[in-house]
CSV table of C-alpha atoms and ligand atoms in Angstrom, one decimal:
chain,number,residue,atom,x,y,z
A,23,MET,CA,-28.9,-6.9,8.1
A,24,ALA,CA,-26.6,-9.9,7.1
A,25,LYS,CA,-23.2,-10.8,8.3
A,26,ILE,CA,-21.1,-11.1,5.1
A,27,ALA,CA,-17.6,-12.7,4.8
A,28,PHE,CA,-15.7,-10.9,1.9
A,29,ILE,CA,-12.7,-12.5,0.5
A,30,GLY,CA,-10.5,-10.6,-1.9
A,31,LEU,CA,-10.6,-6.9,-1.4
A,32,GLY,CA,-8.6,-5.6,-4.4
A,33,ASN,CA,-9.6,-3.1,-7.0
A,34,MET,CA,-13.0,-4.5,-7.4
A,35,GLY,CA,-13.8,-6.3,-4.2
A,36,GLY,CA,-12.7,-3.2,-2.2
A,37,PRO,CA,-15.5,-0.9,-3.5
A,38,MET,CA,-18.0,-3.7,-3.6
A,39,ALA,CA,-17.5,-4.4,0.1
A,40,ALA,CA,-17.7,-0.6,0.8
A,41,ASN,CA,-21.2,-0.7,-0.8
A,42,LEU,CA,-22.3,-3.6,1.4
A,43,LEU,CA,-21.1,-1.7,4.5
A,44,LYS,CA,-23.1,1.4,3.1
A,45,ALA,CA,-26.2,-0.9,3.0
A,46,GLN,CA,-25.6,-1.5,6.8
A,47,HIS,CA,-24.4,-5.1,6.5
A,48,GLN,CA,-21.7,-6.4,8.8
A,49,VAL,CA,-18.6,-7.3,6.6
A,50,VAL,CA,-15.9,-9.5,8.0
A,51,ALA,CA,-13.0,-9.2,5.5
A,52,PHE,CA,-10.0,-11.3,4.5
A,53,ASP,CA,-7.3,-10.7,1.9
A,54,LEU,CA,-3.7,-12.0,1.6
A,55,SER,CA,-2.6,-8.4,1.0
A,56,ASP,CA,-2.4,-6.4,4.2
A,57,ALA,CA,-2.8,-3.1,2.3
A,58,ALA,CA,-6.1,-4.3,0.7
A,59,LEU,CA,-7.4,-5.6,4.0
A,60,SER,CA,-6.5,-2.4,6.0
A,61,ALA,CA,-8.2,-0.2,3.3
A,62,ALA,CA,-11.5,-2.3,3.9
A,63,VAL,CA,-11.1,-2.1,7.7
A,64,GLU,CA,-10.8,1.7,7.4
A,65,LYS,CA,-14.1,1.8,5.6
A,66,GLY,CA,-15.8,-0.2,8.5
A,67,ALA,CA,-15.2,-3.9,7.8
A,68,THR,CA,-14.0,-6.2,10.5
A,69,ARG,CA,-10.6,-7.8,10.0
A,70,ALA,CA,-10.3,-11.5,9.9
A,71,ALA,CA,-7.0,-13.4,10.3
A,72,SER,CA,-7.9,-16.3,8.1
A,73,ILE,CA,-10.7,-17.4,5.7
A,74,ALA,CA,-11.8,-19.9,8.3
A,75,GLU,CA,-12.3,-17.0,10.8
A,76,ALA,CA,-14.1,-14.9,8.2
A,77,VAL,CA,-16.6,-17.4,7.2
A,78,LYS,CA,-17.5,-19.3,10.4
A,79,ASN,CA,-20.5,-17.2,11.5
A,80,ALA,CA,-21.3,-15.6,8.1
A,81,ASP,CA,-24.7,-15.7,6.5
A,82,VAL,CA,-23.2,-15.1,3.1
A,83,VAL,CA,-19.7,-15.5,1.7
A,84,ILE,CA,-18.7,-13.4,-1.3
A,85,SER,CA,-15.3,-13.7,-3.0
A,86,MET,CA,-13.6,-11.5,-5.6
A,87,LEU,CA,-10.3,-13.2,-6.6
A,88,PRO,CA,-7.9,-13.1,-9.6
A,89,ALA,CA,-8.4,-16.5,-11.3
A,90,GLY,CA,-9.7,-20.0,-11.2
A,91,LYS,CA,-6.8,-21.4,-9.2
A,92,HIS,CA,-7.4,-19.0,-6.4
A,93,VAL,CA,-11.1,-19.7,-6.3
A,94,ARG,CA,-10.6,-23.4,-6.2
A,95,ASP,CA,-8.1,-23.1,-3.5
A,96,VAL,CA,-10.2,-20.7,-1.4
A,97,TYR,CA,-13.4,-22.7,-1.6
A,98,GLU,CA,-12.1,-26.3,-1.8
A,99,ASN,CA,-9.4,-25.9,1.0
A,100,SER,CA,-11.1,-23.3,3.3
A,101,VAL,CA,-14.6,-22.0,2.7
A,102,ILE,CA,-16.6,-25.3,2.2
A,103,ALA,CA,-15.0,-26.8,5.4
A,104,ASN,CA,-15.6,-23.8,7.5
A,105,ALA,CA,-18.7,-21.9,6.5
A,106,ALA,CA,-21.7,-22.1,8.7
A,107,LYS,CA,-24.5,-24.5,7.8
A,108,GLY,CA,-26.9,-22.8,5.4
A,109,ALA,CA,-24.5,-20.0,4.4
A,110,LEU,CA,-25.0,-18.7,0.8
A,111,LEU,CA,-21.8,-18.8,-1.3
A,112,ILE,CA,-21.3,-16.1,-4.2
A,113,ASP,CA,-18.1,-16.0,-6.2
A,114,CYS,CA,-17.9,-12.8,-8.3
A,115,SER,CA,-14.4,-13.5,-9.8
A,116,THR,CA,-14.0,-13.9,-13.5
A,117,ILE,CA,-12.8,-17.6,-13.9
A,118,ASP,CA,-13.0,-20.5,-16.3
A,119,VAL,CA,-16.4,-22.3,-16.5
A,120,GLU,CA,-14.8,-25.7,-15.6
A,121,SER,CA,-13.4,-24.3,-12.3
A,122,ALA,CA,-16.7,-22.5,-11.5
A,123,ARG,CA,-18.6,-25.8,-12.1
A,124,ALA,CA,-16.3,-27.9,-10.1
A,125,VAL,CA,-16.4,-25.6,-7.1
A,126,ALA,CA,-20.3,-25.3,-7.4
A,127,SER,CA,-20.5,-29.0,-7.4
A,128,ALA,CA,-18.3,-29.4,-4.2
A,129,ALA,CA,-20.4,-26.7,-2.5
A,130,ALA,CA,-23.7,-28.4,-3.5
A,131,LYS,CA,-22.3,-31.8,-2.1
A,132,ALA,CA,-21.6,-30.1,1.2
A,133,GLY,CA,-25.2,-28.7,1.2
A,134,PHE,CA,-24.5,-25.1,0.3
A,135,ASP,CA,-26.3,-22.9,-2.2
A,136,MET,CA,-23.8,-21.3,-4.5
A,137,VAL,CA,-23.8,-18.9,-7.5
A,138,ASP,CA,-21.1,-17.8,-9.9
A,139,ALA,CA,-21.8,-14.0,-10.4
A,140,PRO,CA,-19.0,-12.4,-12.5
A,141,VAL,CA,-19.4,-8.7,-13.2
A,142,SER,CA,-19.1,-6.2,-16.0
A,143,GLY,CA,-18.6,-2.5,-15.3
A,144,GLY,CA,-15.1,-2.2,-13.9
A,145,VAL,CA,-13.9,-0.2,-10.9
A,146,GLY,CA,-16.1,2.7,-11.8
A,147,GLY,CA,-19.2,0.3,-11.8
A,148,ALA,CA,-18.1,-1.3,-8.6
A,149,THR,CA,-17.7,2.1,-6.9
A,150,ALA,CA,-21.0,3.5,-8.1
A,151,SER,CA,-22.8,0.1,-7.5
A,152,THR,CA,-23.8,0.0,-11.1
A,153,LEU,CA,-22.2,-3.4,-12.0
A,154,THR,CA,-23.9,-5.8,-14.3
A,155,PHE,CA,-24.0,-9.3,-12.6
A,156,MET,CA,-24.1,-12.4,-14.8
A,157,VAL,CA,-25.3,-15.3,-12.5
A,158,GLY,CA,-25.1,-19.0,-12.9
A,159,GLY,CA,-26.9,-21.3,-10.3
A,160,THR,CA,-30.2,-22.7,-9.3
A,161,ASP,CA,-33.4,-20.5,-9.1
A,162,ALA,CA,-33.4,-20.9,-5.4
A,163,ALA,CA,-29.8,-19.8,-5.0
A,164,PHE,CA,-30.3,-16.9,-7.4
A,165,ALA,CA,-33.3,-15.7,-5.4
A,166,ARG,CA,-31.2,-15.6,-2.2
A,167,ALA,CA,-28.2,-14.0,-3.9
A,168,LYS,CA,-30.2,-11.3,-5.8
A,169,PRO,CA,-30.9,-8.8,-2.9
A,170,PHE,CA,-27.2,-8.7,-2.1
A,171,LEU,CA,-26.2,-8.3,-5.8
A,172,GLN,CA,-28.6,-5.4,-6.1
A,173,GLN,CA,-26.7,-3.6,-3.3
A,174,MET,CA,-23.5,-3.8,-5.5
A,175,GLY,CA,-25.0,-3.6,-9.0
A,176,LYS,CA,-27.8,-2.5,-11.3
A,177,ASN,CA,-28.5,-5.2,-13.7
A,178,ILE,CA,-28.7,-8.7,-12.3
A,179,VAL,CA,-29.2,-11.5,-14.9
A,180,LEU,CA,-29.7,-15.3,-14.3
A,181,ALA,CA,-27.9,-16.8,-17.2
A,182,GLY,CA,-28.7,-20.4,-16.3
A,183,GLY,CA,-27.2,-23.2,-14.2
A,184,ALA,CA,-23.8,-23.3,-12.4
A,185,GLY,CA,-21.1,-21.9,-14.6
A,186,ASN,CA,-23.4,-20.1,-16.9
A,187,GLY,CA,-22.6,-16.6,-15.4
A,188,GLN,CA,-19.0,-17.3,-16.4
A,189,ALA,CA,-20.0,-18.4,-19.8
A,190,ALA,CA,-21.8,-15.1,-20.4
A,191,LYS,CA,-18.8,-13.2,-19.1
A,192,VAL,CA,-16.4,-14.9,-21.5
A,193,CYS,CA,-18.5,-14.2,-24.5
A,194,ASN,CA,-19.1,-10.5,-23.4
A,195,ASN,CA,-15.3,-9.9,-22.9
A,196,MET,CA,-14.5,-11.5,-26.2
A,197,ILE,CA,-16.7,-9.0,-27.9
A,198,LEU,CA,-15.0,-6.2,-25.9
A,199,GLY,CA,-11.5,-7.3,-26.7
A,200,ILE,CA,-12.4,-7.6,-30.6
A,201,SER,CA,-14.3,-4.4,-30.7
A,202,MET,CA,-11.6,-2.4,-29.1
A,203,LEU,CA,-9.3,-3.7,-31.8
A,204,ALA,CA,-11.8,-2.8,-34.5
A,205,VAL,CA,-12.1,0.9,-33.1
A,206,SER,CA,-8.3,1.2,-32.7
A,207,GLU,CA,-7.6,0.0,-36.2
A,208,ALA,CA,-10.3,2.4,-37.7
A,209,PHE,CA,-8.8,5.4,-35.7
A,210,MET,CA,-5.3,4.6,-37.0
A,211,LEU,CA,-6.5,4.3,-40.6
A,212,GLY,CA,-8.4,7.5,-40.2
A,213,LYS,CA,-5.3,9.3,-38.9
A,214,ARG,CA,-3.4,8.1,-42.0
A,215,LEU,CA,-6.1,9.2,-44.2
A,216,GLY,CA,-5.9,12.7,-42.7
A,217,LEU,CA,-9.1,12.4,-40.5
A,218,ASP,CA,-9.4,14.4,-37.3
A,219,ALA,CA,-10.1,12.0,-34.3
A,220,GLN,CA,-12.9,14.1,-33.0
A,221,LYS,CA,-14.6,14.3,-36.5
A,222,LEU,CA,-14.3,10.5,-36.8
A,223,PHE,CA,-15.8,10.0,-33.3
A,224,ASP,CA,-18.7,12.4,-34.1
A,225,VAL,CA,-19.5,10.3,-37.2
A,226,VAL,CA,-19.0,6.8,-35.9
A,227,SER,CA,-20.7,7.4,-32.6
A,228,THR,CA,-23.9,8.2,-34.4
A,229,SER,CA,-23.4,5.6,-37.2
A,230,SER,CA,-23.6,1.9,-37.6
A,231,GLY,CA,-20.0,1.4,-36.4
A,232,SER,CA,-20.8,2.7,-32.9
A,233,CYS,CA,-20.0,0.5,-29.9
A,234,TRP,CA,-19.2,0.6,-26.2
A,235,SER,CA,-15.4,0.6,-27.0
A,236,LEU,CA,-15.9,3.8,-29.0
A,237,VAL,CA,-18.6,5.6,-27.0
A,238,ASN,CA,-17.5,4.9,-23.4
A,239,TYR,CA,-13.9,4.0,-23.8
A,240,CYS,CA,-12.4,5.6,-26.9
A,241,PRO,CA,-8.8,4.5,-27.3
A,242,VAL,CA,-7.5,7.8,-28.6
A,243,PRO,CA,-7.1,11.0,-26.4
A,244,GLY,CA,-9.8,13.7,-26.7
A,245,PRO,CA,-13.3,12.5,-27.6
A,246,VAL,CA,-14.2,10.7,-24.4
A,247,PRO,CA,-12.7,12.7,-21.4
A,248,THR,CA,-13.1,9.9,-18.9
A,249,SER,CA,-11.3,7.2,-21.1
A,250,PRO,CA,-7.9,5.9,-20.0
A,251,ALA,CA,-6.5,7.4,-23.3
A,252,ASN,CA,-6.7,10.7,-21.5
A,253,ARG,CA,-4.5,9.6,-18.5
A,254,ASP,CA,-1.6,7.9,-20.3
A,255,TYR,CA,-3.6,4.6,-20.3
A,256,GLN,CA,-3.6,4.1,-16.6
A,257,PRO,CA,-6.2,1.4,-16.0
A,258,GLY,CA,-9.2,0.9,-15.9
A,259,PHE,CA,-9.0,-2.6,-17.1
A,260,THR,CA,-5.4,-3.8,-17.5
A,261,ALA,CA,-4.0,-5.5,-20.7
A,262,ALA,CA,-3.1,-8.4,-18.5
A,263,MET,CA,-6.7,-8.9,-17.4
A,264,MET,CA,-8.0,-8.6,-20.9
A,265,LEU,CA,-5.4,-11.2,-22.1
A,266,LYS,CA,-6.6,-13.5,-19.3
A,267,ASP,CA,-10.2,-13.1,-20.5
A,268,MET,CA,-9.3,-13.6,-24.2
A,269,MET,CA,-7.5,-16.8,-23.1
A,270,LEU,CA,-10.6,-18.0,-21.1
A,271,SER,CA,-12.8,-17.5,-24.2
A,272,GLN,CA,-10.2,-19.4,-26.4
A,273,ASP,CA,-10.1,-22.2,-23.8
A,274,ALA,CA,-13.8,-22.4,-23.9
A,275,ALA,CA,-13.9,-22.3,-27.7
A,276,ARG,CA,-11.5,-25.2,-27.9
A,277,ALA,CA,-13.3,-27.2,-25.2
A,278,THR,CA,-16.6,-26.8,-27.1
A,279,GLY,CA,-15.5,-26.8,-30.7
A,280,ALA,CA,-16.7,-23.3,-31.3
A,281,SER,CA,-15.3,-21.3,-34.2
A,282,THR,CA,-13.8,-18.1,-33.0
A,283,PRO,CA,-11.1,-16.9,-35.6
A,284,LEU,CA,-11.4,-13.2,-34.6
A,285,GLY,CA,-11.3,-14.1,-30.9
A,286,ALA,CA,-8.0,-16.2,-31.7
A,287,GLU,CA,-6.4,-13.3,-33.5
A,288,ALA,CA,-7.4,-10.8,-30.9
A,289,ALA,CA,-5.9,-13.1,-28.1
A,290,GLN,CA,-2.6,-13.1,-30.1
A,291,LEU,CA,-2.6,-9.4,-30.3
A,292,TYR,CA,-3.2,-8.8,-26.6
A,293,ASN,CA,-0.5,-11.3,-25.9
A,294,MET,CA,1.9,-9.1,-28.0
A,295,LEU,CA,0.8,-6.1,-26.0
A,296,VAL,CA,1.5,-7.8,-22.7
A,297,ASN,CA,4.8,-9.2,-23.9
A,298,ARG,CA,6.1,-5.8,-25.1
A,299,GLY,CA,5.8,-4.6,-21.4
A,300,ASP,CA,2.3,-3.0,-21.4
A,301,ALA,CA,0.6,-5.6,-19.1
A,302,ALA,CA,-0.2,-2.9,-16.5
A,303,LEU,CA,-1.5,-0.4,-18.8
A,304,ASP,CA,-5.2,-0.3,-19.8
A,305,PHE,CA,-6.1,-2.7,-22.6
A,306,SER,CA,-7.1,0.2,-24.9
A,307,SER,CA,-3.3,1.1,-25.1
A,308,ILE,CA,-3.3,-1.6,-27.8
A,309,VAL,CA,-4.1,1.4,-30.1
A,310,ARG,CA,-0.4,2.5,-29.6
A,311,MET,CA,0.8,-0.9,-30.8
A,312,ILE,CA,-1.4,-0.7,-33.8
A,313,ASP,CA,-0.1,2.8,-34.5
A,314,GLY,CA,3.4,1.3,-34.6
A,315,LYS,CA,4.5,3.2,-31.4
B,430,NAD,P1,-7.1,-7.4,-7.7
B,430,NAD,O1,-5.8,-8.1,-8.1
B,430,NAD,O2,-7.1,-6.0,-7.5
B,430,NAD,O3,-7.7,-8.0,-6.4
B,430,NAD,C1,-7.7,-9.5,-6.1
B,430,NAD,C2,-7.5,-9.6,-4.5
B,430,NAD,O4,-7.6,-10.9,-4.2
B,430,NAD,C3,-6.1,-9.1,-4.1
B,430,NAD,O5,-6.2,-8.0,-3.1
B,430,NAD,C4,-5.4,-10.3,-3.6
B,430,NAD,O6,-4.5,-10.1,-2.6
B,430,NAD,C5,-6.5,-11.1,-3.2
B,430,NAD,N1,-6.3,-12.7,-3.1
B,430,NAD,C6,-5.7,-13.4,-4.0
B,430,NAD,N2,-5.6,-14.7,-3.6
B,430,NAD,C7,-6.2,-14.7,-2.4
B,430,NAD,C8,-6.5,-15.7,-1.4
B,430,NAD,N3,-6.1,-16.9,-1.6
B,430,NAD,N4,-7.1,-15.3,-0.3
B,430,NAD,C9,-7.6,-14.0,0.0
B,430,NAD,N5,-7.3,-13.0,-0.9
B,430,NAD,C10,-6.7,-13.4,-2.0
B,430,NAD,O7,-8.1,-7.9,-8.9
B,430,NAD,P2,-9.5,-7.1,-9.3
B,430,NAD,O8,-9.2,-6.1,-10.5
B,430,NAD,O9,-10.2,-6.7,-8.0
B,430,NAD,O10,-10.2,-8.3,-10.0
B,430,NAD,C11,-10.8,-9.4,-9.3
B,430,NAD,C12,-11.6,-10.3,-10.3
B,430,NAD,O11,-12.6,-9.3,-10.9
B,430,NAD,C13,-10.8,-10.8,-11.4
B,430,NAD,O12,-11.2,-12.1,-11.6
B,430,NAD,C14,-11.0,-10.0,-12.6
B,430,NAD,O13,-10.9,-10.7,-13.8
B,430,NAD,C15,-12.5,-9.5,-12.3
B,430,NAD,N6,-12.8,-8.3,-12.9
B,430,NAD,C16,-12.1,-7.1,-12.8
B,430,NAD,C17,-12.5,-6.0,-13.5
B,430,NAD,C18,-11.7,-4.7,-13.3
B,430,NAD,O14,-11.8,-3.8,-14.1
B,430,NAD,N7,-10.6,-4.6,-12.5
B,430,NAD,C19,-13.7,-5.9,-14.1
B,430,NAD,C20,-14.5,-7.0,-14.2
B,430,NAD,C21,-14.1,-8.1,-13.5
């Protein structure tokens, strides 16, 4: 069993660390939030007073932080300087490709194996250990990371070298953001045409318009009992997080000269959703904005 330093025990990191504890690893936890840290300690993690203390004897360091600036700060100012020689570094946060590659390069220069391993599957997937991990790094680093990722997820895909996990993640979430808008627009059009939501769901879910946003996460109440629409759009995945990911894909499109007109329009619409005060609601609440509510 390994000694794992876990940094960032929020909505995702908390249940991911809990699954490592269930797999009998020793987890030494650190978070700036005392509430998040205490919740992890209650599940069996050891409390660390700083990142330096958490990583100093760890075989593996795993982080699940909000954005690129947090990941750069944590790795460039604390982890790389204090981690034990030979430790494996795994960042599971969703961040920009450039930051992921910068941190991986600093880690490599200091002699560490590191992978970026962002996830798909949300809090439900983190809890049930059914996450998909999209991994960027060397074959050797991936081989070391895989057994740990398998204890927190189901599908583990090596997407290429450093930063390519993040590249796969921004592409996936651009599809998610756009497809949620497509489903929302179709349901609001259907409503105005006099179609019952359940009937439209029954047709589309078995037709060519079917997609994850419809089948697993239907934005109108009724057809999918577990979707946030049935709990007043409590997240789930917040509109603020979706906007962050849409902006990451737009930054990446600008940097590479890729044409993403629907991604650009979707980013603007999620920006409107956040600006009207719905940042903390689930991103599928965009259906209400489209409905004119
Ligand atoms: P969260 O805000 O619940 O958790 C982040 C945690 O990091 C917080 O507890 C915060 O206190 C801690 N933190 C911030 N800076 C820190 C630092 N310097 N040192 C130590 N701890 C620090 O966010 P989350 O929902 O768990 O998301 C984490 C990451 O996972 C994000 O990058 C997000 O985009 C990604 N993600 C989230 C979901 C989801 O459904 N929530 C799904 C897929 C991916």
